[in-house]
mmCIF file of N, CA and C in Angstrom:
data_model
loop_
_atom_site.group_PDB
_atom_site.id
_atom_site.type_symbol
_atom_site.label_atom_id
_atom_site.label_comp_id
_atom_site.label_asym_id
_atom_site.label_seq_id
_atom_site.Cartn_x
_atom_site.Cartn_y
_atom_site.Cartn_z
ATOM 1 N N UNK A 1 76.081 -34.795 31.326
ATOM 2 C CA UNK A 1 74.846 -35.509 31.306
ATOM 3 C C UNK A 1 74.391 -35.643 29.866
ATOM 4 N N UNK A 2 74.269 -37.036 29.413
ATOM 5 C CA UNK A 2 73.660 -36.884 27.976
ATOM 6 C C UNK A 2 72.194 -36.098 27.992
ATOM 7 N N UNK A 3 72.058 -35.700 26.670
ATOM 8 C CA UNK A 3 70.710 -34.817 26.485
ATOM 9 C C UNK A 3 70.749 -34.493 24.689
ATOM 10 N N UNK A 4 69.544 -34.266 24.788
ATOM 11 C CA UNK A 4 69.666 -33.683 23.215
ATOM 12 C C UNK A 4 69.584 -32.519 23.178
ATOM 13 N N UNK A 5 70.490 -32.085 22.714
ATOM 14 C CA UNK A 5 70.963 -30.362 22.361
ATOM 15 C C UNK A 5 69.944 -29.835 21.882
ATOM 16 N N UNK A 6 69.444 -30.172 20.882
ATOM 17 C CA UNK A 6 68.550 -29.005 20.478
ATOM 18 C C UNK A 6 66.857 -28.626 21.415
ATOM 19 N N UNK A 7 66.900 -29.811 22.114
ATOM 20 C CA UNK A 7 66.474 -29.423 23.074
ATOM 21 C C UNK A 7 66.593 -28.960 24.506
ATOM 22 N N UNK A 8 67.902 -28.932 25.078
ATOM 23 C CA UNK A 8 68.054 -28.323 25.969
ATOM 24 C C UNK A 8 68.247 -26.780 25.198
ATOM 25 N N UNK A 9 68.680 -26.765 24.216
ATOM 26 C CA UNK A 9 69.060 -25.348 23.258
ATOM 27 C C UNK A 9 67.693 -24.765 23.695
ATOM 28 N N UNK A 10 66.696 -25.304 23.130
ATOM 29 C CA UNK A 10 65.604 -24.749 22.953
ATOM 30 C C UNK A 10 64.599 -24.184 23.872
ATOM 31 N N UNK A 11 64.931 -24.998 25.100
ATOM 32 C CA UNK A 11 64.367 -24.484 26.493
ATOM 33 C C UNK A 11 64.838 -23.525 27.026
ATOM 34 N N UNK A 12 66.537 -23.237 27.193
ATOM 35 C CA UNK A 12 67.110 -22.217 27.388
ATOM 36 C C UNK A 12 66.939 -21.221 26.355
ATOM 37 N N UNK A 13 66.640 -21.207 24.577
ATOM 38 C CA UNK A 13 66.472 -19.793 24.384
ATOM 39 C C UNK A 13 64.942 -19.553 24.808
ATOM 40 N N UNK A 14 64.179 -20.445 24.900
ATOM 41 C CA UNK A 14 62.492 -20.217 25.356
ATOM 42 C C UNK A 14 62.433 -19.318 26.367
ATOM 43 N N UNK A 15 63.448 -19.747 27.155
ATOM 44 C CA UNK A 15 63.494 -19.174 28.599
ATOM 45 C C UNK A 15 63.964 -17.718 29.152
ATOM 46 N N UNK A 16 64.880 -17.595 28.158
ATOM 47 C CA UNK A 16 65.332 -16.133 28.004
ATOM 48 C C UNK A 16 64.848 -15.643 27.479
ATOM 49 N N UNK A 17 64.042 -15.871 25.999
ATOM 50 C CA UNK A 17 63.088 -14.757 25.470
ATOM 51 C C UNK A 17 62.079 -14.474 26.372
ATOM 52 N N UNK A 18 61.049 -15.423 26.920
ATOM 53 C CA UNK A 18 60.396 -15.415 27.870
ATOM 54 C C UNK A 18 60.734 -14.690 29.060
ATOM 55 N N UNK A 19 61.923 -13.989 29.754
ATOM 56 C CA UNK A 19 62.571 -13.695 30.840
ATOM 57 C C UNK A 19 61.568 -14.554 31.881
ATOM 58 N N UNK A 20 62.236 -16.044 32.011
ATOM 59 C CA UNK A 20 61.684 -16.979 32.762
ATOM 60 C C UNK A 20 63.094 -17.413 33.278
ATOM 61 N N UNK A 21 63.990 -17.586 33.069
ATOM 62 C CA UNK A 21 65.320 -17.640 33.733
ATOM 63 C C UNK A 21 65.148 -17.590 35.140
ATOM 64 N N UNK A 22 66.555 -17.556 35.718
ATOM 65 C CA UNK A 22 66.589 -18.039 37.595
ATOM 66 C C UNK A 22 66.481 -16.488 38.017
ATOM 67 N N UNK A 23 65.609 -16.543 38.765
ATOM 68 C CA UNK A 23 66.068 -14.849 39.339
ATOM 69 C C UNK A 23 65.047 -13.990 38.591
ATOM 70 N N UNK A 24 64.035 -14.509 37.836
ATOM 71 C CA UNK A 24 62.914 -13.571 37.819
ATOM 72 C C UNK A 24 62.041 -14.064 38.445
ATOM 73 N N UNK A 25 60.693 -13.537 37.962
ATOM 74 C CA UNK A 25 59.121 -13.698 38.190
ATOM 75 C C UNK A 25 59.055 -15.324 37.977
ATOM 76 N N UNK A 26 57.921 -15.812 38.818
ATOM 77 C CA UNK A 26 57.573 -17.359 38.624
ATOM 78 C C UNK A 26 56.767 -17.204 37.558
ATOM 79 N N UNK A 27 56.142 -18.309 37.025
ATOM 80 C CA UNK A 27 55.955 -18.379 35.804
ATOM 81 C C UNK A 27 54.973 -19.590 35.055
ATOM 82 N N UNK A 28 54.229 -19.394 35.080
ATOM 83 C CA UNK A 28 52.561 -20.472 35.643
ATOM 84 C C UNK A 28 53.068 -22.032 34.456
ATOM 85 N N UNK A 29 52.740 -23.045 34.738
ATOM 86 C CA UNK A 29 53.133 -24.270 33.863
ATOM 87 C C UNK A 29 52.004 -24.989 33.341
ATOM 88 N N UNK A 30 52.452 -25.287 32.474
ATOM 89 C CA UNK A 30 51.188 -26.205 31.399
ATOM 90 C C UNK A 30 50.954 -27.316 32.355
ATOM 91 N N UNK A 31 49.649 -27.945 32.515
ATOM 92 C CA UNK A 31 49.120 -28.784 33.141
ATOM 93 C C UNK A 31 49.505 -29.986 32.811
ATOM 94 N N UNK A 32 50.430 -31.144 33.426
ATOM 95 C CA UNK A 32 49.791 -32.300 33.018
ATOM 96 C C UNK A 32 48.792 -33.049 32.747
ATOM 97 N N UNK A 33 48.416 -33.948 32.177
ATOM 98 C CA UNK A 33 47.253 -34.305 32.083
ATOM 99 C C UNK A 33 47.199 -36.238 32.152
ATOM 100 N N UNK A 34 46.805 -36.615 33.411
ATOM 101 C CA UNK A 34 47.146 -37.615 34.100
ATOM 102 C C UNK A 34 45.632 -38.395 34.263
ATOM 103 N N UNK A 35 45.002 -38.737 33.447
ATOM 104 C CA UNK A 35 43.169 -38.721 33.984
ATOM 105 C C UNK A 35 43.220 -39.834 35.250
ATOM 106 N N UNK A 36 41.962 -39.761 35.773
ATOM 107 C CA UNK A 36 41.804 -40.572 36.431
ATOM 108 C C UNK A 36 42.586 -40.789 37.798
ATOM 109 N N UNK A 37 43.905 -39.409 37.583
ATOM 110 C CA UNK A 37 44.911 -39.795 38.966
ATOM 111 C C UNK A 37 44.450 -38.438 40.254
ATOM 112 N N UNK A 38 43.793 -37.950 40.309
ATOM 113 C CA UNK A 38 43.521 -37.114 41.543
ATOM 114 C C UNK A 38 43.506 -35.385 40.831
ATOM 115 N N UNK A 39 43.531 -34.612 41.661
ATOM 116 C CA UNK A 39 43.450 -33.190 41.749
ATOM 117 C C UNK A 39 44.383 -32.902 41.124
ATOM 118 N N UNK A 40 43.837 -31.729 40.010
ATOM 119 C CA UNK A 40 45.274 -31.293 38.839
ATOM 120 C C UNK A 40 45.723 -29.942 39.777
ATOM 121 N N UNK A 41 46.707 -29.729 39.526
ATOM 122 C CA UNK A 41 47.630 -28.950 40.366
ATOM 123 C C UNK A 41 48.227 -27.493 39.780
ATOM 124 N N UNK A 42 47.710 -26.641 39.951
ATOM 125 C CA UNK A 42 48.429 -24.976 39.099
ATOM 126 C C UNK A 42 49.845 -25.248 39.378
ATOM 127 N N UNK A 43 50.136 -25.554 38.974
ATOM 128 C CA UNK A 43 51.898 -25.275 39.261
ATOM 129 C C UNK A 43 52.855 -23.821 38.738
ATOM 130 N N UNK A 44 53.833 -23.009 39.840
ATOM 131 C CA UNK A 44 54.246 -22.073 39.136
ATOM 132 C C UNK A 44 55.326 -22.930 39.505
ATOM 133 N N UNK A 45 56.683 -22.292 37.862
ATOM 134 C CA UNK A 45 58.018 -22.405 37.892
ATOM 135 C C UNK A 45 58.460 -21.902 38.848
ATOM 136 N N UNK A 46 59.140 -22.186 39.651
ATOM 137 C CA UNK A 46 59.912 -20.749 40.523
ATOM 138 C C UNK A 46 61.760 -21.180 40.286
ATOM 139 N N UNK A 47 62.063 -22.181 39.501
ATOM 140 C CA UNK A 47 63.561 -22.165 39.022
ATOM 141 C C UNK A 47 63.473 -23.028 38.109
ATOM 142 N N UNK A 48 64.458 -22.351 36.942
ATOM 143 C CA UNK A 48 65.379 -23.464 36.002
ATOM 144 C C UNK A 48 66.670 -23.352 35.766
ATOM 145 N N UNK A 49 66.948 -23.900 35.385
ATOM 146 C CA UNK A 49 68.411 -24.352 34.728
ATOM 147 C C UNK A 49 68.699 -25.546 34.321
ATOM 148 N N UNK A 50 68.428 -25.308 32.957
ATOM 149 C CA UNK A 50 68.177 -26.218 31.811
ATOM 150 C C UNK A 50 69.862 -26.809 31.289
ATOM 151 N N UNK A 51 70.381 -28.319 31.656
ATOM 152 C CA UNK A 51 69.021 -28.935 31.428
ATOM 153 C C UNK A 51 69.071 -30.161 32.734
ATOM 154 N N UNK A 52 69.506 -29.428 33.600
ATOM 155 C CA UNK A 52 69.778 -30.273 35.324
ATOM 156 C C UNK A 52 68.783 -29.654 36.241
ATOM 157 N N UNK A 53 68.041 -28.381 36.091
ATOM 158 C CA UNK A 53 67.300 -28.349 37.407
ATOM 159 C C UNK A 53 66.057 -27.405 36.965
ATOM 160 N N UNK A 54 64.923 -28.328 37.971
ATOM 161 C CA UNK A 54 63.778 -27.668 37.618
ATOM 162 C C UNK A 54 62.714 -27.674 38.789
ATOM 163 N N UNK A 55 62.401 -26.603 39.355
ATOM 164 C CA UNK A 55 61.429 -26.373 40.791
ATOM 165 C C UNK A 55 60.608 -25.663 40.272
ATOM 166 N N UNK A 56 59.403 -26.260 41.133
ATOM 167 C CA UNK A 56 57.706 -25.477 40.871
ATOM 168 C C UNK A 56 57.279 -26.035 42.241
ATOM 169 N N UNK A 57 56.150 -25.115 42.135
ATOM 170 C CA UNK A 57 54.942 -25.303 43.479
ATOM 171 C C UNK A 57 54.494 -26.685 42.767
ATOM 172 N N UNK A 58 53.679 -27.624 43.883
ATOM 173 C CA UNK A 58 52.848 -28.331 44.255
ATOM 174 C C UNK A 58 51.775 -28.367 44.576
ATOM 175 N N UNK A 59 51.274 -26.811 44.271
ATOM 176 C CA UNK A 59 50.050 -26.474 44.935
ATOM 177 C C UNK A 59 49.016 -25.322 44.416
ATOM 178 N N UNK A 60 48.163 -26.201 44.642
ATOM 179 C CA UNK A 60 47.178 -24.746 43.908
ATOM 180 C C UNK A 60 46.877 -23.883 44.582
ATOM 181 N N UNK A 61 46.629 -22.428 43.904
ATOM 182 C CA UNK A 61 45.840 -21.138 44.976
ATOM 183 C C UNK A 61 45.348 -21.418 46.092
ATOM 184 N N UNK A 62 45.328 -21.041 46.937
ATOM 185 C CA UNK A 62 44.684 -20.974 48.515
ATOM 186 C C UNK A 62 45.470 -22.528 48.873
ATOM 187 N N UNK A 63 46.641 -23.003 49.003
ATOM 188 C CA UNK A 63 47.062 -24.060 49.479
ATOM 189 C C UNK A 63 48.275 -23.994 49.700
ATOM 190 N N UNK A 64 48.494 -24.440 51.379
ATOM 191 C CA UNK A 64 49.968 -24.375 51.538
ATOM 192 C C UNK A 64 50.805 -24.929 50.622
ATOM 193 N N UNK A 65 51.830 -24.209 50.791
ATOM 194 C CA UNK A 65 53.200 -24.204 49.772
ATOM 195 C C UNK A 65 53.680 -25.721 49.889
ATOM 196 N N UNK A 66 53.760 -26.460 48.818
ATOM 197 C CA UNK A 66 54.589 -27.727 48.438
ATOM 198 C C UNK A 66 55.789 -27.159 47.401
ATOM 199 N N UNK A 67 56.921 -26.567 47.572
ATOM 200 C CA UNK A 67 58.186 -26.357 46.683
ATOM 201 C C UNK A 67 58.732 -28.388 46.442
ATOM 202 N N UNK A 68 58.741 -28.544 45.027
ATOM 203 C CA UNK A 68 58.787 -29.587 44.059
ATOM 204 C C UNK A 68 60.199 -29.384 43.522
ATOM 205 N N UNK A 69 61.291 -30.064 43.486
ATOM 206 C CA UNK A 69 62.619 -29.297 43.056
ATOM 207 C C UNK A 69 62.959 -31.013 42.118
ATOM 208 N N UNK A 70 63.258 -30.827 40.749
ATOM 209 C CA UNK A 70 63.829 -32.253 40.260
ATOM 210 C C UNK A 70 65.273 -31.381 39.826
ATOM 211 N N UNK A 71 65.883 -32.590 40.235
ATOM 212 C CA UNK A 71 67.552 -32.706 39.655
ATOM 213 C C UNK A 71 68.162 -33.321 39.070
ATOM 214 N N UNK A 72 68.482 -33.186 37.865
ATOM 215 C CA UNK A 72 69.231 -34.422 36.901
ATOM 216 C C UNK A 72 71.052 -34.184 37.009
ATOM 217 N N UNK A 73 71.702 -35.222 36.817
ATOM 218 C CA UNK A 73 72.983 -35.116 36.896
ATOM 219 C C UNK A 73 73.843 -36.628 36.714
ATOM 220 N N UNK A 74 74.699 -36.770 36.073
ATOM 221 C CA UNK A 74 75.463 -37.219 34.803
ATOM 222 C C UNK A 74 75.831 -38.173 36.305
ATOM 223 N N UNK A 75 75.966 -39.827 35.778
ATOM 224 C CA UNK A 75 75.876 -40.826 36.599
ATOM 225 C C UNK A 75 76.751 -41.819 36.194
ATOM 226 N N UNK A 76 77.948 -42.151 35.835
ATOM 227 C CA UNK A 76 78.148 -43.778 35.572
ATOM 228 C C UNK A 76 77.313 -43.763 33.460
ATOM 229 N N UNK A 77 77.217 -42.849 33.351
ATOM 230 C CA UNK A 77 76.915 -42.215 31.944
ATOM 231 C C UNK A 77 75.787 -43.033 31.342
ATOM 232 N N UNK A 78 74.755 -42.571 32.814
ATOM 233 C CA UNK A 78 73.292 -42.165 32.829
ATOM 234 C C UNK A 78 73.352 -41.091 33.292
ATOM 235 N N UNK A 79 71.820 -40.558 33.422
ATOM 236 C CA UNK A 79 71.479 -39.894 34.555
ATOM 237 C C UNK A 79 70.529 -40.287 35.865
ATOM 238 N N UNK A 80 70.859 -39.617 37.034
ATOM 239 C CA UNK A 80 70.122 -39.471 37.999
ATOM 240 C C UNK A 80 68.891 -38.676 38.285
ATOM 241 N N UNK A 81 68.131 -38.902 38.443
ATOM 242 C CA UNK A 81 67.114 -37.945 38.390
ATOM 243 C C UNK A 81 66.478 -37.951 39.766
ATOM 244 N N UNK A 82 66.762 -36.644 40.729
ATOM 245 C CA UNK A 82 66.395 -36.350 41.901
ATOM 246 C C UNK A 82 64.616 -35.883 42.128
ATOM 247 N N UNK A 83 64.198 -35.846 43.007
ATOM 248 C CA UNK A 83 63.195 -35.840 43.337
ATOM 249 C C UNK A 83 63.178 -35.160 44.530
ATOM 250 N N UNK A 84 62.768 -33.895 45.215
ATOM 251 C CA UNK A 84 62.808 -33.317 46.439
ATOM 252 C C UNK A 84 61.058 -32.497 46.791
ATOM 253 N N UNK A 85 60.519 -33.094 47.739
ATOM 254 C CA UNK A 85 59.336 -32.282 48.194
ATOM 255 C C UNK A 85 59.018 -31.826 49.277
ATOM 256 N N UNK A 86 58.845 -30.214 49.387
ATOM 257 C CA UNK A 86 58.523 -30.331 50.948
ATOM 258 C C UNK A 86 56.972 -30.162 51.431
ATOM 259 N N UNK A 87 56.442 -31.114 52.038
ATOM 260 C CA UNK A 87 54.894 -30.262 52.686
ATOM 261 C C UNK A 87 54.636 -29.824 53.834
ATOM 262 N N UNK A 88 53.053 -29.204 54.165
ATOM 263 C CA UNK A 88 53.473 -28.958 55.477
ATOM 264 C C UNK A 88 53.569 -29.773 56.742
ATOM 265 N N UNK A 89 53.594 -29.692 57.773
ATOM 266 C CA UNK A 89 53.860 -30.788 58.614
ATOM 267 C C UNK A 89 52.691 -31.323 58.781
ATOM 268 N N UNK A 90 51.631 -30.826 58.502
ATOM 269 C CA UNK A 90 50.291 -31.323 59.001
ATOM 270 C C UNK A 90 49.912 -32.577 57.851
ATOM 271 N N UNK A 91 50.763 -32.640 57.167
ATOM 272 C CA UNK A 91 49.976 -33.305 56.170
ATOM 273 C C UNK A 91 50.370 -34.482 55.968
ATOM 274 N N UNK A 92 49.683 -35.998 55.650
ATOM 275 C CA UNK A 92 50.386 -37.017 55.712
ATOM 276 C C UNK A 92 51.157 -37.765 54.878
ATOM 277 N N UNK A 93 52.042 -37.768 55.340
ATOM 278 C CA UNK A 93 53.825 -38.235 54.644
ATOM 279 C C UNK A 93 53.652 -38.966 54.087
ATOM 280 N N UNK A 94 52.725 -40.436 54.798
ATOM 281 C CA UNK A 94 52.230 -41.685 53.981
ATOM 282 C C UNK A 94 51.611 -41.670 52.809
ATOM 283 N N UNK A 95 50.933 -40.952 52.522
ATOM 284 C CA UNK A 95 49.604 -40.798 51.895
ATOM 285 C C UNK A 95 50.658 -40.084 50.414
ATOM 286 N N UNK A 96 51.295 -38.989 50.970
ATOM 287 C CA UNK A 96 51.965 -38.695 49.845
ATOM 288 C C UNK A 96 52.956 -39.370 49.123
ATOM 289 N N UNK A 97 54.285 -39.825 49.937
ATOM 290 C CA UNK A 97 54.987 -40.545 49.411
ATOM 291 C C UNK A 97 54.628 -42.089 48.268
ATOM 292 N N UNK A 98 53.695 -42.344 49.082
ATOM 293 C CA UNK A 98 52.764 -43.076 48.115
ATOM 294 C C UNK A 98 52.051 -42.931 46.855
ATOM 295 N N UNK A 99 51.175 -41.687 46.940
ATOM 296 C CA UNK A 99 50.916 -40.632 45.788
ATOM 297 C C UNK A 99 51.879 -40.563 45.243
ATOM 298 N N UNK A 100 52.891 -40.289 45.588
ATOM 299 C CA UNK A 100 54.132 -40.117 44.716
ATOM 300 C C UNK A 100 55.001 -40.868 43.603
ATOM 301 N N UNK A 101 54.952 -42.337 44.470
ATOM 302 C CA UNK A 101 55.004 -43.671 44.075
ATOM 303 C C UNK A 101 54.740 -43.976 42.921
ATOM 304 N N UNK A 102 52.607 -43.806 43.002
ATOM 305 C CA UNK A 102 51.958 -44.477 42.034
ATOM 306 C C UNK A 102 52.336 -43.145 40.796
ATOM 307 N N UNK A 103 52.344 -42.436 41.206
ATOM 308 C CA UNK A 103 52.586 -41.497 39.656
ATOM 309 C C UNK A 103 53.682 -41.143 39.342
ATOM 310 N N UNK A 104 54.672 -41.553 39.522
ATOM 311 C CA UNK A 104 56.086 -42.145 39.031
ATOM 312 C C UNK A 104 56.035 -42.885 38.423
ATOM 313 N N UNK A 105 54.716 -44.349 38.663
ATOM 314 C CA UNK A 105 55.066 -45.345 38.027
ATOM 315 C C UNK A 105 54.136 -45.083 36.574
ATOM 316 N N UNK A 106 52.969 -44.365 36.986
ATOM 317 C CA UNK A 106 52.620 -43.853 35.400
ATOM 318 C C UNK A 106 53.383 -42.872 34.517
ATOM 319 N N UNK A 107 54.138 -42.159 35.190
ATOM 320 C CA UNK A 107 55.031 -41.556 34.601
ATOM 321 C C UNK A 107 56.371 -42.261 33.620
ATOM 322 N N UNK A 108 56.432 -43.437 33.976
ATOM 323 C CA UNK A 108 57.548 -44.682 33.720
ATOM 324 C C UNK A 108 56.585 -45.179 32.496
ATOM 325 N N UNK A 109 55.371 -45.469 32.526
ATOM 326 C CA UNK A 109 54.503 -46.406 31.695
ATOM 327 C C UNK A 109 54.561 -45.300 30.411
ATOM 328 N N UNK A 110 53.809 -44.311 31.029
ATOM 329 C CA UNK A 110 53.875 -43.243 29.442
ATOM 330 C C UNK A 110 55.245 -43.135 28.668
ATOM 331 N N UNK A 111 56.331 -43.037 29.368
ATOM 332 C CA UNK A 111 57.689 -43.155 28.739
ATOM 333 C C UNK A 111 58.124 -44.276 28.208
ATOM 334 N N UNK A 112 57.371 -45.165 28.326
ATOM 335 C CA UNK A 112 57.753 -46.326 27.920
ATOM 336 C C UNK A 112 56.272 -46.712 26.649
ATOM 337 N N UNK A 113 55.265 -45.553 26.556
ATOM 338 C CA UNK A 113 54.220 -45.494 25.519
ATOM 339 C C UNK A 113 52.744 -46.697 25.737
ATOM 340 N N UNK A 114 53.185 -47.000 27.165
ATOM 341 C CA UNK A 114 52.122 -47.912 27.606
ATOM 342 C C UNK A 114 51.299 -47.263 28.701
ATOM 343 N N UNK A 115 50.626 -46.180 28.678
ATOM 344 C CA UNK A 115 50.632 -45.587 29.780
ATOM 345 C C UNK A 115 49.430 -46.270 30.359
ATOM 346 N N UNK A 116 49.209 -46.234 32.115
ATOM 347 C CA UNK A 116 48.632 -46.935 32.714
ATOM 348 C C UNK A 116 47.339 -45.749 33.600
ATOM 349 N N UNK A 117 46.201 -46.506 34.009
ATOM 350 C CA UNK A 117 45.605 -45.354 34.959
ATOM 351 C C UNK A 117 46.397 -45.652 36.221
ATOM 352 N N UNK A 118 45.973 -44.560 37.451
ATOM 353 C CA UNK A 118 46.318 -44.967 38.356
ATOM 354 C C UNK A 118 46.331 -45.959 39.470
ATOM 355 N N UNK A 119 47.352 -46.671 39.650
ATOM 356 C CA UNK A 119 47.994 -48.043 40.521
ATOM 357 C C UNK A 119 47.192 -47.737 42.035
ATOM 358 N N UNK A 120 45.777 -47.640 42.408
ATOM 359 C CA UNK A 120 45.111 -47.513 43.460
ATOM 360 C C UNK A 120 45.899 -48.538 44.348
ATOM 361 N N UNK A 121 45.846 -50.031 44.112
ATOM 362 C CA UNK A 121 45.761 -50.949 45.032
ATOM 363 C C UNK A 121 47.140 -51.067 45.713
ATOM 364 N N UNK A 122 48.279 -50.642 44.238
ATOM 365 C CA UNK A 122 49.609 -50.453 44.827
ATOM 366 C C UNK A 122 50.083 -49.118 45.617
ATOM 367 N N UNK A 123 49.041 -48.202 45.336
ATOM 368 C CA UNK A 123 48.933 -46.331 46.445
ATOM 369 C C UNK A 123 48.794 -47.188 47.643
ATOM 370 N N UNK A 124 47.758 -48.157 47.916
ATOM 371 C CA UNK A 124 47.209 -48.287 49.249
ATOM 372 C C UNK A 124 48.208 -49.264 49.622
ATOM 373 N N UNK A 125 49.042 -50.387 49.266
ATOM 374 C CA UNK A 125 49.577 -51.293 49.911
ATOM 375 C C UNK A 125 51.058 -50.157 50.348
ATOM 376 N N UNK A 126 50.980 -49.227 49.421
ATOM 377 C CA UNK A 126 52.119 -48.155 49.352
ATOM 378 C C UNK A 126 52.341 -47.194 50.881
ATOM 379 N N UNK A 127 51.496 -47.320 50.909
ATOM 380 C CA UNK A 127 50.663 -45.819 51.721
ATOM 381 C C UNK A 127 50.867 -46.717 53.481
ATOM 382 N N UNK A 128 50.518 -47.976 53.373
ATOM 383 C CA UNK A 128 50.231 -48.606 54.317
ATOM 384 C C UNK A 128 51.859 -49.327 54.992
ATOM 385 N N UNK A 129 53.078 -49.253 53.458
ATOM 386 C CA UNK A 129 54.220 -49.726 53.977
ATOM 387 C C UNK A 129 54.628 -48.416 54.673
ATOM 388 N N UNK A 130 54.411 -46.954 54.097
ATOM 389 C CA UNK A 130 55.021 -46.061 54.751
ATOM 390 C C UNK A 130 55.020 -45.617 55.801
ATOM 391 N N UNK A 131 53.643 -45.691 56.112
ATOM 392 C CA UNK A 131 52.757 -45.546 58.149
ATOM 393 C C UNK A 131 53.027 -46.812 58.758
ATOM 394 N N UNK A 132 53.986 -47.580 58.201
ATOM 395 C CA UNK A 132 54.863 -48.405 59.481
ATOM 396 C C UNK A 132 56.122 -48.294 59.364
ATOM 397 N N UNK A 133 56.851 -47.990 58.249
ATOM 398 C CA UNK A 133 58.102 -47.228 57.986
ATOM 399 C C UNK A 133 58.579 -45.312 59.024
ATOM 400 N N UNK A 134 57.476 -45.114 59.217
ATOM 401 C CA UNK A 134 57.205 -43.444 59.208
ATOM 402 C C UNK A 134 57.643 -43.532 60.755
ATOM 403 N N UNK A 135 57.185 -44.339 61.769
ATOM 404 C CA UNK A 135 57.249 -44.127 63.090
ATOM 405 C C UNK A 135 58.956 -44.046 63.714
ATOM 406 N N UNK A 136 59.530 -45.343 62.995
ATOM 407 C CA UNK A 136 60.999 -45.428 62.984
ATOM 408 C C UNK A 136 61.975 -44.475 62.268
ATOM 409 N N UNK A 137 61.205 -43.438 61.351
ATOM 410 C CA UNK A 137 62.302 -42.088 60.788
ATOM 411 C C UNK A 137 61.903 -41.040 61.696
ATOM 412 N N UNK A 138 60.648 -40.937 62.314
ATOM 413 C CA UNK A 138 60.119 -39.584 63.180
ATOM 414 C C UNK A 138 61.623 -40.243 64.258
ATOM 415 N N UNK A 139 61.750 -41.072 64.829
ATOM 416 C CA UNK A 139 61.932 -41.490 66.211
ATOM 417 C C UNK A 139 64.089 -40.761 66.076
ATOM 418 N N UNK A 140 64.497 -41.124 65.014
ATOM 419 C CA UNK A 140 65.881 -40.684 64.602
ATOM 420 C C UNK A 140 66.608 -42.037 64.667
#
């Protein structure tokens, strides 16, 4: 997978001085800072392995567990970059996957140095393709 060495270097020795590595203690994460896009989120590390995999909570204190897992891996010489979330069942799929959507796509804008607030109108047209998408994946 391309990457720049001295920064994957640098996360992995961070990580070991830190004893933040796979197989210890979780390990609380710097906040993004996203204005204007919803509820900021405590996130703990609970895995790395730098510079293909990285899982944290989704969730703040007193809130069921959302485990967040991204995966990068060497593509046609790009990368892929995975995306895995689980919530609890009670909670709506639409609403998130959508959430998810729109802050991907600000996530795309800042990387690209244009960063945008959040895409409300495209959450809701988002939100609204998935709760008619959603009935036909429950069904198998």
């Amino acid at each position: 997978m391309p990457s720049r060495r001295g920064e994957s270097d640098a996360l992995r020795s961070s990580t070991r001085r830190s004893g933040r590595c796979r197989g210890t203690s979780p390990t609380p994460c710097h906040p993004a800072n996203f204005p204007e896009s919803g509820t900021n989120v405590d996130s703990i590390v609970t895995d790395v392995d730098p510079p293909r995999l990285i899982e944290c909570s989704w969730s703040s204190r007193g809130e069921p567990d959302r485990p967040l897992r991204w995966e990068a891996a060497a593509v046609n010489g790009g990368t892929r970059l995975s995306l895995t979330l689980r919530i609890p069942d009670n909670e709506d799929i639409a609403r998130t996957c959508a959430g998810w959507e729109a802050h991907l796509e600000m996530l795309a804008a800042a990387m690209e140095g244009v960063p945008i607030k959040f895409p409300f109108e495209r959450f809701k047209a988002a939100r609204e393709a998935y709760r008619e998408l959603l009935p036909s994946i429950r069904r198998g």
